[in-house]
mmCIF file with all atom_site columns, C-alpha atoms in Angstrom:
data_model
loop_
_atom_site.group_PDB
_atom_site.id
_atom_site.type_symbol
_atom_site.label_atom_id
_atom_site.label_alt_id
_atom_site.label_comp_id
_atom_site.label_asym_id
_atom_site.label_entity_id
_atom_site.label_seq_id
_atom_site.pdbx_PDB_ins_code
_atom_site.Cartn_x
_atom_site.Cartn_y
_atom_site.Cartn_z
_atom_site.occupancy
_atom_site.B_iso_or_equiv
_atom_site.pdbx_formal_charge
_atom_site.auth_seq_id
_atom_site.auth_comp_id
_atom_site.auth_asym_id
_atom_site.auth_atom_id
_atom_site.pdbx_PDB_model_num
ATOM 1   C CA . UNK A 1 1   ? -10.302 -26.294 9.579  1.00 58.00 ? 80  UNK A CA 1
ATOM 2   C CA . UNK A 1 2   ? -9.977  -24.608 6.271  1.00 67.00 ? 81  UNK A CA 1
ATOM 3   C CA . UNK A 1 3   ? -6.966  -22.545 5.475  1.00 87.00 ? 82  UNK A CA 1
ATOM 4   C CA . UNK A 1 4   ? -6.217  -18.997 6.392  1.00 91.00 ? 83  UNK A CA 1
ATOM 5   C CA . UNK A 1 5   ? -6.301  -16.150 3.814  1.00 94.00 ? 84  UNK A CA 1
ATOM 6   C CA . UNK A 1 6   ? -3.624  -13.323 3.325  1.00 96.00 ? 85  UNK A CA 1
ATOM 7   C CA . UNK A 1 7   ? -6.136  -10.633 3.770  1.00 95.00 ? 86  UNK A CA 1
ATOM 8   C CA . UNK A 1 8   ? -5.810  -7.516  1.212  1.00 96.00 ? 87  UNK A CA 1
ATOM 9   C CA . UNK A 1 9   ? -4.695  -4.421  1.741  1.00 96.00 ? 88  UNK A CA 1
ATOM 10  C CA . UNK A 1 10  ? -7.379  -2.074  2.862  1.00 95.00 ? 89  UNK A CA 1
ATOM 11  C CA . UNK A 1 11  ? -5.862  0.834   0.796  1.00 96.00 ? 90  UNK A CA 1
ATOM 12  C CA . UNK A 1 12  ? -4.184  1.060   -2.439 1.00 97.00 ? 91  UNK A CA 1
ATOM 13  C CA . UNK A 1 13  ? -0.225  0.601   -2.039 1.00 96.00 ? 92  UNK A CA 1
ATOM 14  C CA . UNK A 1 14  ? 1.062   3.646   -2.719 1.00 97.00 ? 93  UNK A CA 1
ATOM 15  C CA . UNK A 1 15  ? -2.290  5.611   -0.623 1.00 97.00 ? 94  UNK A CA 1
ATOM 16  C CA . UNK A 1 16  ? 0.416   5.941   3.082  1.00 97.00 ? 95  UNK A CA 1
ATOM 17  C CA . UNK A 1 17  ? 3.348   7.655   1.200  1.00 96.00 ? 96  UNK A CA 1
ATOM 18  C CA . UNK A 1 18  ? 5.339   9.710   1.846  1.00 95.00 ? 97  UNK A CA 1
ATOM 19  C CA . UNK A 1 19  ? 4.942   8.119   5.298  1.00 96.00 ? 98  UNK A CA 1
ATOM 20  C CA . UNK A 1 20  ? 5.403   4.709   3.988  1.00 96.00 ? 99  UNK A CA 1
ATOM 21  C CA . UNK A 1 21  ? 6.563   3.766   0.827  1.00 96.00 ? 100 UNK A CA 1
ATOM 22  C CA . UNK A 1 22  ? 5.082   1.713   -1.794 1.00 96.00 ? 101 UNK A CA 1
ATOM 23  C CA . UNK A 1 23  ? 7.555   -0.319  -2.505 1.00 97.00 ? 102 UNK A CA 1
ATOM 24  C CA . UNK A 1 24  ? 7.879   -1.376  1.236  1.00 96.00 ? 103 UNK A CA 1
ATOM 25  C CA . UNK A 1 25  ? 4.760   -1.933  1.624  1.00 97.00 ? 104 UNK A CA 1
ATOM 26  C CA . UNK A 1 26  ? 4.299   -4.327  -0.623 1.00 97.00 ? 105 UNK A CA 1
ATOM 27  C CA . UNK A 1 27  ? 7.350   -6.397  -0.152 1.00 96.00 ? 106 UNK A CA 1
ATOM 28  C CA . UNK A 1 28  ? 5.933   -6.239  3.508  1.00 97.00 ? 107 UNK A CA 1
ATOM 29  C CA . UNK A 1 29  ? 2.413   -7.501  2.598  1.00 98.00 ? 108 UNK A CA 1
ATOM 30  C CA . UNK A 1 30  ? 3.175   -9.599  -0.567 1.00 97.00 ? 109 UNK A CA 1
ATOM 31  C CA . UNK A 1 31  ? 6.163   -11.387 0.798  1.00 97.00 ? 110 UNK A CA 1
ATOM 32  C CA . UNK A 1 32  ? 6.896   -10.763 4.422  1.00 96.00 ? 111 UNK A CA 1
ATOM 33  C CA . UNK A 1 33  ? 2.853   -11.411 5.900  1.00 97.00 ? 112 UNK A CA 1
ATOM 34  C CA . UNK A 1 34  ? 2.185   -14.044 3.512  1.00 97.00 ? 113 UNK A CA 1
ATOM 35  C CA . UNK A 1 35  ? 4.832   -16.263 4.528  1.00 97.00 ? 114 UNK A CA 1
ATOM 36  C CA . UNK A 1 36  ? 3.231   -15.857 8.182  1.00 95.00 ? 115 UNK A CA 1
ATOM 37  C CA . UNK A 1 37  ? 0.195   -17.130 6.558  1.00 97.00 ? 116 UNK A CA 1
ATOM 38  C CA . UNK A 1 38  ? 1.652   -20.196 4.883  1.00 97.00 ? 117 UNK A CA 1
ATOM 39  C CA . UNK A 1 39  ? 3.470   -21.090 7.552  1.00 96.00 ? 118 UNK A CA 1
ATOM 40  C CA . UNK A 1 40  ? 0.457   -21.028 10.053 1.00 94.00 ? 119 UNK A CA 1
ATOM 41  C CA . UNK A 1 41  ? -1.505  -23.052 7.496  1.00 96.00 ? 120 UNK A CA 1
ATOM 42  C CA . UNK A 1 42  ? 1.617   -25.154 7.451  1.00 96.00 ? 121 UNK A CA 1
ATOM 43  C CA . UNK A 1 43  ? 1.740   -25.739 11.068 1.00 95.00 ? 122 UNK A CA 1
ATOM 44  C CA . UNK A 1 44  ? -2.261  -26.391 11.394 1.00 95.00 ? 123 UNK A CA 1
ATOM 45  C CA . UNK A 1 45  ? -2.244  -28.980 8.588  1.00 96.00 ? 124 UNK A CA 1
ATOM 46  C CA . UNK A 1 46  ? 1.134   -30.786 10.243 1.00 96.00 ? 125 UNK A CA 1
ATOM 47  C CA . UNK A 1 47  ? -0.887  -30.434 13.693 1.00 96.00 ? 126 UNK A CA 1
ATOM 48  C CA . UNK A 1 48  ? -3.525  -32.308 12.294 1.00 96.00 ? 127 UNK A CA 1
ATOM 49  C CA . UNK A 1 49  ? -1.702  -35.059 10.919 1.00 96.00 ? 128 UNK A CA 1
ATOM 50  C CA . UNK A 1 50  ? -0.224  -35.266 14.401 1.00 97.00 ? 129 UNK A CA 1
ATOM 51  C CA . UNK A 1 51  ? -3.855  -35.959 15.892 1.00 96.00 ? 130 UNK A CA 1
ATOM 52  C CA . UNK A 1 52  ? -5.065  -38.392 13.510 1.00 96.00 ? 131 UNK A CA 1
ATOM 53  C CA . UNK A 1 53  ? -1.891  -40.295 13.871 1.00 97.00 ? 132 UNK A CA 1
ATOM 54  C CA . UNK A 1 54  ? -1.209  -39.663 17.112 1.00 97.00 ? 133 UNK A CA 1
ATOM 55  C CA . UNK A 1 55  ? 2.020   -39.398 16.281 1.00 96.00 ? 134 UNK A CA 1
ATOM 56  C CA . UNK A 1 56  ? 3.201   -36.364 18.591 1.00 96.00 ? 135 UNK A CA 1
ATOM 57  C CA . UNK A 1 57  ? 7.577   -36.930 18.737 1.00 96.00 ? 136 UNK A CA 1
ATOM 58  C CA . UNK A 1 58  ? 7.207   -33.181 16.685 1.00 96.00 ? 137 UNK A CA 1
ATOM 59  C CA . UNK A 1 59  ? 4.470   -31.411 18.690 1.00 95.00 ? 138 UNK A CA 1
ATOM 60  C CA . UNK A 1 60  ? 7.056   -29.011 20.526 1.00 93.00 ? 139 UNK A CA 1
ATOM 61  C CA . UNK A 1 61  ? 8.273   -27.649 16.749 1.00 95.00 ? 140 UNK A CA 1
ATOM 62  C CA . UNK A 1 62  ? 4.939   -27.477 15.370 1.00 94.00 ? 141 UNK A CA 1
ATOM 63  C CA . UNK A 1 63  ? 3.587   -25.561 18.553 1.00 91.00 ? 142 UNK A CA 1
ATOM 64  C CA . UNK A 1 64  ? 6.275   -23.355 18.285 1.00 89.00 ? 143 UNK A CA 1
ATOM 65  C CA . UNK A 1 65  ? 5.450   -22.832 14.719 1.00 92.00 ? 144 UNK A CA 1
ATOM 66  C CA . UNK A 1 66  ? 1.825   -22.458 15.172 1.00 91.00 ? 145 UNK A CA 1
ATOM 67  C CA . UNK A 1 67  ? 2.123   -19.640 17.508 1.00 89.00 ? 146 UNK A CA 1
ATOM 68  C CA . UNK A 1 68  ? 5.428   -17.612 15.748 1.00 89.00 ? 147 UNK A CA 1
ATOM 69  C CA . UNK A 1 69  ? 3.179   -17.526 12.170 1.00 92.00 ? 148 UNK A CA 1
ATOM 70  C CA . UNK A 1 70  ? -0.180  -17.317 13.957 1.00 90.00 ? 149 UNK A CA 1
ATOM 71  C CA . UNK A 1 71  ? 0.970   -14.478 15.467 1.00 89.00 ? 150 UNK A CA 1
ATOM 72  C CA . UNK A 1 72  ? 2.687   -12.929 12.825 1.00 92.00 ? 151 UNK A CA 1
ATOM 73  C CA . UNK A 1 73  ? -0.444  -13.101 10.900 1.00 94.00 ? 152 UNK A CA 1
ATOM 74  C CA . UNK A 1 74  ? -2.657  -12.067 13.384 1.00 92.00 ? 153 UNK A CA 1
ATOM 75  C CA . UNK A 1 75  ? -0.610  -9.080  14.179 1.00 93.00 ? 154 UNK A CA 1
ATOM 76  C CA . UNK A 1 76  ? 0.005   -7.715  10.737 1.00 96.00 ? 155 UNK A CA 1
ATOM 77  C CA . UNK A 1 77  ? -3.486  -7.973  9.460  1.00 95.00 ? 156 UNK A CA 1
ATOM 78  C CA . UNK A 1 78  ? -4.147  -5.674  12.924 1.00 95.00 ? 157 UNK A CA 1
ATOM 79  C CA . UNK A 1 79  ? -0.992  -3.413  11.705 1.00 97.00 ? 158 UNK A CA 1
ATOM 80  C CA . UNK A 1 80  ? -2.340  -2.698  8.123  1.00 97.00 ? 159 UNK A CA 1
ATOM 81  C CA . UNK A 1 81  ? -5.708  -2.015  9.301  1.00 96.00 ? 160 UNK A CA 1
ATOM 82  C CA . UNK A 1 82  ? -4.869  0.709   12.093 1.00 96.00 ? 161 UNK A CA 1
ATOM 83  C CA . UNK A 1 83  ? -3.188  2.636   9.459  1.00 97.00 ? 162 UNK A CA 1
ATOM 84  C CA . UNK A 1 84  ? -5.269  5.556   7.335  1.00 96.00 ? 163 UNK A CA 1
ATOM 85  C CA . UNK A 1 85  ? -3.893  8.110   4.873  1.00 91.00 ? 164 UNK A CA 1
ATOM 86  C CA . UNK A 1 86  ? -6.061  10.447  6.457  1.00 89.00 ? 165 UNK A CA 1
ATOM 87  C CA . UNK A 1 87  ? -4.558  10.405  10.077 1.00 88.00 ? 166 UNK A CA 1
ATOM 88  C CA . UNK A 1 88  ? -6.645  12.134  12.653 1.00 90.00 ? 167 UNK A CA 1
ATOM 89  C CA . UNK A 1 89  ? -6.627  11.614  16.456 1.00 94.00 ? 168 UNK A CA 1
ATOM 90  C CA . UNK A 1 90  ? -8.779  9.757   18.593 1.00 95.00 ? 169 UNK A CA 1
ATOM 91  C CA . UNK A 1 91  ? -12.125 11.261  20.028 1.00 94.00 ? 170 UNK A CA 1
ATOM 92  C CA . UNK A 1 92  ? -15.050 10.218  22.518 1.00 92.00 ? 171 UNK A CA 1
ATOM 93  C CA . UNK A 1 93  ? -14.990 6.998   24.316 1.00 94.00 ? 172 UNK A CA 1
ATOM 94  C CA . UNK A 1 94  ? -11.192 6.113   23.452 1.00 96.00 ? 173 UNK A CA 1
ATOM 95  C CA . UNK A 1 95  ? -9.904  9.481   24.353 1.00 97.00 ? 174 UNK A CA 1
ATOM 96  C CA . UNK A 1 96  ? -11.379 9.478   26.971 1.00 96.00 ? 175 UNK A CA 1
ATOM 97  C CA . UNK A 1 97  ? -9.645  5.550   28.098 1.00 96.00 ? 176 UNK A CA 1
ATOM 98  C CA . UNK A 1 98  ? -6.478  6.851   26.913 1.00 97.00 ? 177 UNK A CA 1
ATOM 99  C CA . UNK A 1 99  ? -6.770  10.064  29.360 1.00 97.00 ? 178 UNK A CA 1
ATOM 100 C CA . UNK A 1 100 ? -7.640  7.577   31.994 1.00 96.00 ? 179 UNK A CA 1
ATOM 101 C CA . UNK A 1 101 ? -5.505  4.931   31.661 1.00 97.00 ? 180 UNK A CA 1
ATOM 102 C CA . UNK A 1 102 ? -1.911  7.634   30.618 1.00 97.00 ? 181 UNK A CA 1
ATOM 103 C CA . UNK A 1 103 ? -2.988  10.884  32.072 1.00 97.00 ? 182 UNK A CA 1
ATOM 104 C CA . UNK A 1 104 ? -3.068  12.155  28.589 1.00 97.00 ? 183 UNK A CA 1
ATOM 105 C CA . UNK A 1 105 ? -3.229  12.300  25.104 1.00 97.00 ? 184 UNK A CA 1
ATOM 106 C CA . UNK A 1 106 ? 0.078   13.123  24.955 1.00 97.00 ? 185 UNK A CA 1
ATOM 107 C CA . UNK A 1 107 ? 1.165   11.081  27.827 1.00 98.00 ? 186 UNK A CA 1
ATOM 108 C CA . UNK A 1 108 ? -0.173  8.102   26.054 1.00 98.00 ? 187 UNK A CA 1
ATOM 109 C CA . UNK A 1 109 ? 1.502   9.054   22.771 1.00 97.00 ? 188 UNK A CA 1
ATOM 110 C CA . UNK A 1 110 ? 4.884   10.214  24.326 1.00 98.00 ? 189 UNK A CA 1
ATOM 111 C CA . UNK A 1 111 ? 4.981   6.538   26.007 1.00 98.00 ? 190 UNK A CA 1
ATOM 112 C CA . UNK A 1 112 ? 3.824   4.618   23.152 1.00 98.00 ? 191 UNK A CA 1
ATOM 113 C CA . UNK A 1 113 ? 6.746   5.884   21.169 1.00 98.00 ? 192 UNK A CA 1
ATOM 114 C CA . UNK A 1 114 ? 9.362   5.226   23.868 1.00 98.00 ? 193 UNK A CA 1
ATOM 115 C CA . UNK A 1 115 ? 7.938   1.659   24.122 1.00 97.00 ? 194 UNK A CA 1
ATOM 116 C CA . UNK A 1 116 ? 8.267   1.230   20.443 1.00 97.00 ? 195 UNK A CA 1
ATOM 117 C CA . UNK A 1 117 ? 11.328  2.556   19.661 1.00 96.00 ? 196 UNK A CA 1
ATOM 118 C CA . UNK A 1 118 ? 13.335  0.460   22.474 1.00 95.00 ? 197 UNK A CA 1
ATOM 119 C CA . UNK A 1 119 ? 11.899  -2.579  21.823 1.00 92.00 ? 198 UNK A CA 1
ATOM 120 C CA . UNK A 1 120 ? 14.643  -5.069  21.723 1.00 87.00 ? 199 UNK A CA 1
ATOM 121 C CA . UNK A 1 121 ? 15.674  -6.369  18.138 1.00 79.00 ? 200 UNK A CA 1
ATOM 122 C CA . UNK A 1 122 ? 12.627  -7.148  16.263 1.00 83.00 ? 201 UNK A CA 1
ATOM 123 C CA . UNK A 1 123 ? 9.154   -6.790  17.545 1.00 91.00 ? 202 UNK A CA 1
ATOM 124 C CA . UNK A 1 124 ? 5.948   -4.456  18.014 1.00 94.00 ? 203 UNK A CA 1
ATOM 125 C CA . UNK A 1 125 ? 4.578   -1.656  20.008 1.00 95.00 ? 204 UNK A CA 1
ATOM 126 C CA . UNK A 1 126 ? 1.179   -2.660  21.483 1.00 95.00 ? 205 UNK A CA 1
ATOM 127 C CA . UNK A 1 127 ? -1.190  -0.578  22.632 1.00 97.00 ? 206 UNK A CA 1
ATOM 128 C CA . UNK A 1 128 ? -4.469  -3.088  24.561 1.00 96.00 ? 207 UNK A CA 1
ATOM 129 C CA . UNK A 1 129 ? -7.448  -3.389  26.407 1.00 94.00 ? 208 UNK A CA 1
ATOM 130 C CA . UNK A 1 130 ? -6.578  -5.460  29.745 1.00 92.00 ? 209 UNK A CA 1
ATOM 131 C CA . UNK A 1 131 ? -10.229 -6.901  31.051 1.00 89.00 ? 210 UNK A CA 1
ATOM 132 C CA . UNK A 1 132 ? -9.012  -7.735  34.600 1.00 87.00 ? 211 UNK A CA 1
ATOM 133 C CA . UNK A 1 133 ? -8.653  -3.696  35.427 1.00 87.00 ? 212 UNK A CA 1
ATOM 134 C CA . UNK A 1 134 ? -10.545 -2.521  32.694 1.00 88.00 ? 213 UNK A CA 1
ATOM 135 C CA . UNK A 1 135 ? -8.268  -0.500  31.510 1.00 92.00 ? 214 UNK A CA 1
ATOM 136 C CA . UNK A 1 136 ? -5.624  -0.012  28.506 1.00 96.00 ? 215 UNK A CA 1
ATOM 137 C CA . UNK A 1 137 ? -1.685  -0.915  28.660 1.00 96.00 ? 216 UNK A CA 1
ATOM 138 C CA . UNK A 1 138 ? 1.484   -0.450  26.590 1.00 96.00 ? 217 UNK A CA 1
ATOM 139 C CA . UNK A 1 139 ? 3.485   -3.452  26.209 1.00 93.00 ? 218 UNK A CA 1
ATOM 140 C CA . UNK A 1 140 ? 6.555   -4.480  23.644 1.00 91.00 ? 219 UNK A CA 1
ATOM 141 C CA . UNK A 1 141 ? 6.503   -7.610  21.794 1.00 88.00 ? 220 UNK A CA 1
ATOM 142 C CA . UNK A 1 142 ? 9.889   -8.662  20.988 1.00 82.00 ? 221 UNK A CA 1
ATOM 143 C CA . UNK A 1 143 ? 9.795   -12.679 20.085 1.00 75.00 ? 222 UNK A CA 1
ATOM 144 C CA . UNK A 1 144 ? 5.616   -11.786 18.984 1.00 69.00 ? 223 UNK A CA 1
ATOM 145 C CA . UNK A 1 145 ? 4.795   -15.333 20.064 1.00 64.00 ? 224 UNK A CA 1
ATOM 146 C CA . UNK A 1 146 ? 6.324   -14.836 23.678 1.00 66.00 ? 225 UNK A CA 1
ATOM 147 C CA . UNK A 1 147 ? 5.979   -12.067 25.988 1.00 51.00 ? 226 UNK A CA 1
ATOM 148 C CA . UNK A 1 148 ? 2.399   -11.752 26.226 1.00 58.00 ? 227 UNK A CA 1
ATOM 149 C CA . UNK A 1 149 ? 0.084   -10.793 28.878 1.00 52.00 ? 228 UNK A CA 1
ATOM 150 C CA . UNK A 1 150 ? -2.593  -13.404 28.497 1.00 63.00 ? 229 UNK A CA 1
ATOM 151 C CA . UNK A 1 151 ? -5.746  -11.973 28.081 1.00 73.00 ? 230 UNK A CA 1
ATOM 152 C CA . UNK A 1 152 ? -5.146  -8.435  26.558 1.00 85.00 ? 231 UNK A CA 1
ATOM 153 C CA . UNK A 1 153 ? -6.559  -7.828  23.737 1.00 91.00 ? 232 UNK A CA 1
ATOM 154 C CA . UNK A 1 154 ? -4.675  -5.792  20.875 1.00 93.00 ? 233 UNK A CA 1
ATOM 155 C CA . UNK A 1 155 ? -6.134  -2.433  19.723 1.00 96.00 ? 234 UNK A CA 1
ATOM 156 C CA . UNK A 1 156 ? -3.204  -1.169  17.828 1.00 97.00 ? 235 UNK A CA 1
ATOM 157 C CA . UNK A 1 157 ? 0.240   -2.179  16.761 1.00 96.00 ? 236 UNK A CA 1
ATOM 158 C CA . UNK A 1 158 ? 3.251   -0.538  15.598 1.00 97.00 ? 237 UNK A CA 1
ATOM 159 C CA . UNK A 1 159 ? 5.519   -3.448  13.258 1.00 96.00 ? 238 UNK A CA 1
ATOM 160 C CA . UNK A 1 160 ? 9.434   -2.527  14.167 1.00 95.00 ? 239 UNK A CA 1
ATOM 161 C CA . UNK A 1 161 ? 10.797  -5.774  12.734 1.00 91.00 ? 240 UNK A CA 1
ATOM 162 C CA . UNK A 1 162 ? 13.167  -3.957  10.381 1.00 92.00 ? 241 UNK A CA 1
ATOM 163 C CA . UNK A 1 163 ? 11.526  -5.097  7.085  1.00 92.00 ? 242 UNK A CA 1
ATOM 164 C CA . UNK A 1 164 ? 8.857   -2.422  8.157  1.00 94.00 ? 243 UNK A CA 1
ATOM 165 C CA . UNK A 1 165 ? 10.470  0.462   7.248  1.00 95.00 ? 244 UNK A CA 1
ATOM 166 C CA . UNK A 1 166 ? 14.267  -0.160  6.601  1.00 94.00 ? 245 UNK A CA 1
ATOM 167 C CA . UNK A 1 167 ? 14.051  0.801   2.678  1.00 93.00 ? 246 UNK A CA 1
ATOM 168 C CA . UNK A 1 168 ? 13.196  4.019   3.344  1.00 95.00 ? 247 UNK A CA 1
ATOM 169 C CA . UNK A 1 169 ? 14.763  4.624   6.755  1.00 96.00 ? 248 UNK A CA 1
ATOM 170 C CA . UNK A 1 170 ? 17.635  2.496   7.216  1.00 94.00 ? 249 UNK A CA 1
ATOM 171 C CA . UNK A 1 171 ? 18.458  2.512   10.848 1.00 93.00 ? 250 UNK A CA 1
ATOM 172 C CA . UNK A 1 172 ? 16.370  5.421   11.961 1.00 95.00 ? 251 UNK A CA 1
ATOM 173 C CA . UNK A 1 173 ? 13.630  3.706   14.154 1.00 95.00 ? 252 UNK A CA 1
ATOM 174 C CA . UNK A 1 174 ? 12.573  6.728   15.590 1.00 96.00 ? 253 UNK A CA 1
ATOM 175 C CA . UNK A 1 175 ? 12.172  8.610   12.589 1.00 97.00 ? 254 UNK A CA 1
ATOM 176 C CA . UNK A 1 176 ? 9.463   5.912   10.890 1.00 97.00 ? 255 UNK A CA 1
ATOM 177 C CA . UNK A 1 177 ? 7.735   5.506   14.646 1.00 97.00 ? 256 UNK A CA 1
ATOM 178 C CA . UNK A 1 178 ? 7.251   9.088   14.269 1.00 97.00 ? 257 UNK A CA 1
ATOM 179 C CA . UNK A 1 179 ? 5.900   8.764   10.924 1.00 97.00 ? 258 UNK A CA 1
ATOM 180 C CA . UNK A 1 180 ? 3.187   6.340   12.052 1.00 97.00 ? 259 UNK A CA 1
ATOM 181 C CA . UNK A 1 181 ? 1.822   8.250   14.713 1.00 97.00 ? 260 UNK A CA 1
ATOM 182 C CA . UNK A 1 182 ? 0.530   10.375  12.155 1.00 96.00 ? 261 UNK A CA 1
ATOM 183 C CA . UNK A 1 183 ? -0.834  7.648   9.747  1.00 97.00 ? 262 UNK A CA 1
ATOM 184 C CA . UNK A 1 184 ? -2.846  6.183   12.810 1.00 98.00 ? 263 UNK A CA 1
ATOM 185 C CA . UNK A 1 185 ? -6.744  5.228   12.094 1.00 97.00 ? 264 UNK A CA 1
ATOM 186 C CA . UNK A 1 186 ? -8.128  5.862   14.777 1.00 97.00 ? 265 UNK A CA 1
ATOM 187 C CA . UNK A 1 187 ? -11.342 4.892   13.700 1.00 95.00 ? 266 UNK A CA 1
ATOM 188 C CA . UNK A 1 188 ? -10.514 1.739   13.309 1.00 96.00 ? 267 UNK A CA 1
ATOM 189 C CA . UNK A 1 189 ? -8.791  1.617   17.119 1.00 97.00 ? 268 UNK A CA 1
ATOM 190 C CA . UNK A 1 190 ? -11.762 3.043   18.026 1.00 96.00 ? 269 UNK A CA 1
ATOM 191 C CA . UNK A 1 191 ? -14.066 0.001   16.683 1.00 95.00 ? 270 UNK A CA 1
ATOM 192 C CA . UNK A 1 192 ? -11.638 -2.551  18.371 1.00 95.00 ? 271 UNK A CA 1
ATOM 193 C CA . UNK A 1 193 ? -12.131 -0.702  21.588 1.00 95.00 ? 272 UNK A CA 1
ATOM 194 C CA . UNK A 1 194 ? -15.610 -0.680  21.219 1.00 93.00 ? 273 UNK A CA 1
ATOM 195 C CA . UNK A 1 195 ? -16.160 -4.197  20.968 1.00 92.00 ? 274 UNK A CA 1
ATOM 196 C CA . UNK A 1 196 ? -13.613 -5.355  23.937 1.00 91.00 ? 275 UNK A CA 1
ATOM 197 C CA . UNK A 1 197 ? -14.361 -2.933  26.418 1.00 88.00 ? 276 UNK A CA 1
ATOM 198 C CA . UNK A 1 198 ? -16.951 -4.454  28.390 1.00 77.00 ? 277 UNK A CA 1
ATOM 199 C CA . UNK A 1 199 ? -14.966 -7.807  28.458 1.00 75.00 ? 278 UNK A CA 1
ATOM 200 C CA . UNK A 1 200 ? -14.246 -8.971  31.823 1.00 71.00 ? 279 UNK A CA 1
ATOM 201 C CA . UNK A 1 201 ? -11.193 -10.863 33.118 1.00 61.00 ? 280 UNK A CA 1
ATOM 202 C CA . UNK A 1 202 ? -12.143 -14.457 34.284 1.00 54.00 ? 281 UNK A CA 1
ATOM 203 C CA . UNK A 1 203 ? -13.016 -14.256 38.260 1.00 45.00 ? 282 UNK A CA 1
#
């Protein structure tokens, strides 16, 4: 297995100001996601010494390890990708899921930012496709390696560990949840759905 890449931004770093900041961002992507991704390469190469060894008195920390960077990594590359200077909202097909599955537009919004902003500690807002209904939830991640429902698949994330936006906003959650909702790209959401939605749950 060949080692995992800290992907690039897909923007310059100053393109999501005032929203987000440049100098956030980067200490975000530069410092904060690439440790995820040494540490998951970390954990796969220890994991593999472990099989050809068969040594396996550390499996329980390197599992743990495996899943809190692999998940880290997996999230934020999500995170940076469903955000877009240009904004916009979402149209056709995924409007149309988020009416079903919320009620509304504005339902789904209105719930997406109450999930995010009480998340406990550090964590995520989720927004996913669930195969087994067919249809999308909201979920919090708090610990992102626990806490899952197995099976969803992520469409897009919020990041409210507070190395997301504390430079610029200190303590006010709310205020930088608020600014993402209108950074959202929704074409990108849109793409995700797109490919997932005619998964089906095991039977």
């Amino acid at each position: 297995i060949g080692d995992c890449k800290l992907p690039p931004l897909p923007y310059a770093s100053d393109a999501l100001e005032p929203h987000i900041d440049k100098e956030t961002l980067l200490l975000h992507h530069d410092k904060h996601h690439a440790a995820y991704v040494n540490g998951f390469n970390g954990a796969m190469k220890k994991l593999e010494e472990a099989r050809a060894s068969g040594d396996y008195s550390l499996i329980k920390h390197w599992s743990r390890e495996f899943a809190f960077h692999g998940s880290g990594h997996v999230l934020h590359s999500l995170y940076w990708a469903n955000m877009s200077a240009k904004g916009g909202e979402p149209k056709e097909e995924l409007l149309e899921a988020l009416r079903k599955s919320f009620g509304s537009l504005d339902q789904f919004k209105k719930q997406f930012v109450a999930a995010t902003n009480s998340v406990e500690a550090s964590g995520w807002g989720v927004l996913a496709y669930e195969p087994y209904m067919g249809h999308l939830v909201i979920l919090q991640a708090e610990k992102h390696q626990d806490l899952t429902v197995w099976g969803v698949c992520p469409l897009l994330v919020c990041d409210v560990w507070e190395h997301a936006y504390y430079l610029k906003y200190q303590n006010r959650r709310a205020d930088y949840v608020d600014s993402f909702m209108k950074i959202i790209n929704w074409e990108e959401v849109a793409k995700r759905y797109t490919k997932v939605k005619g998964l089906v749950g095991y039977r």
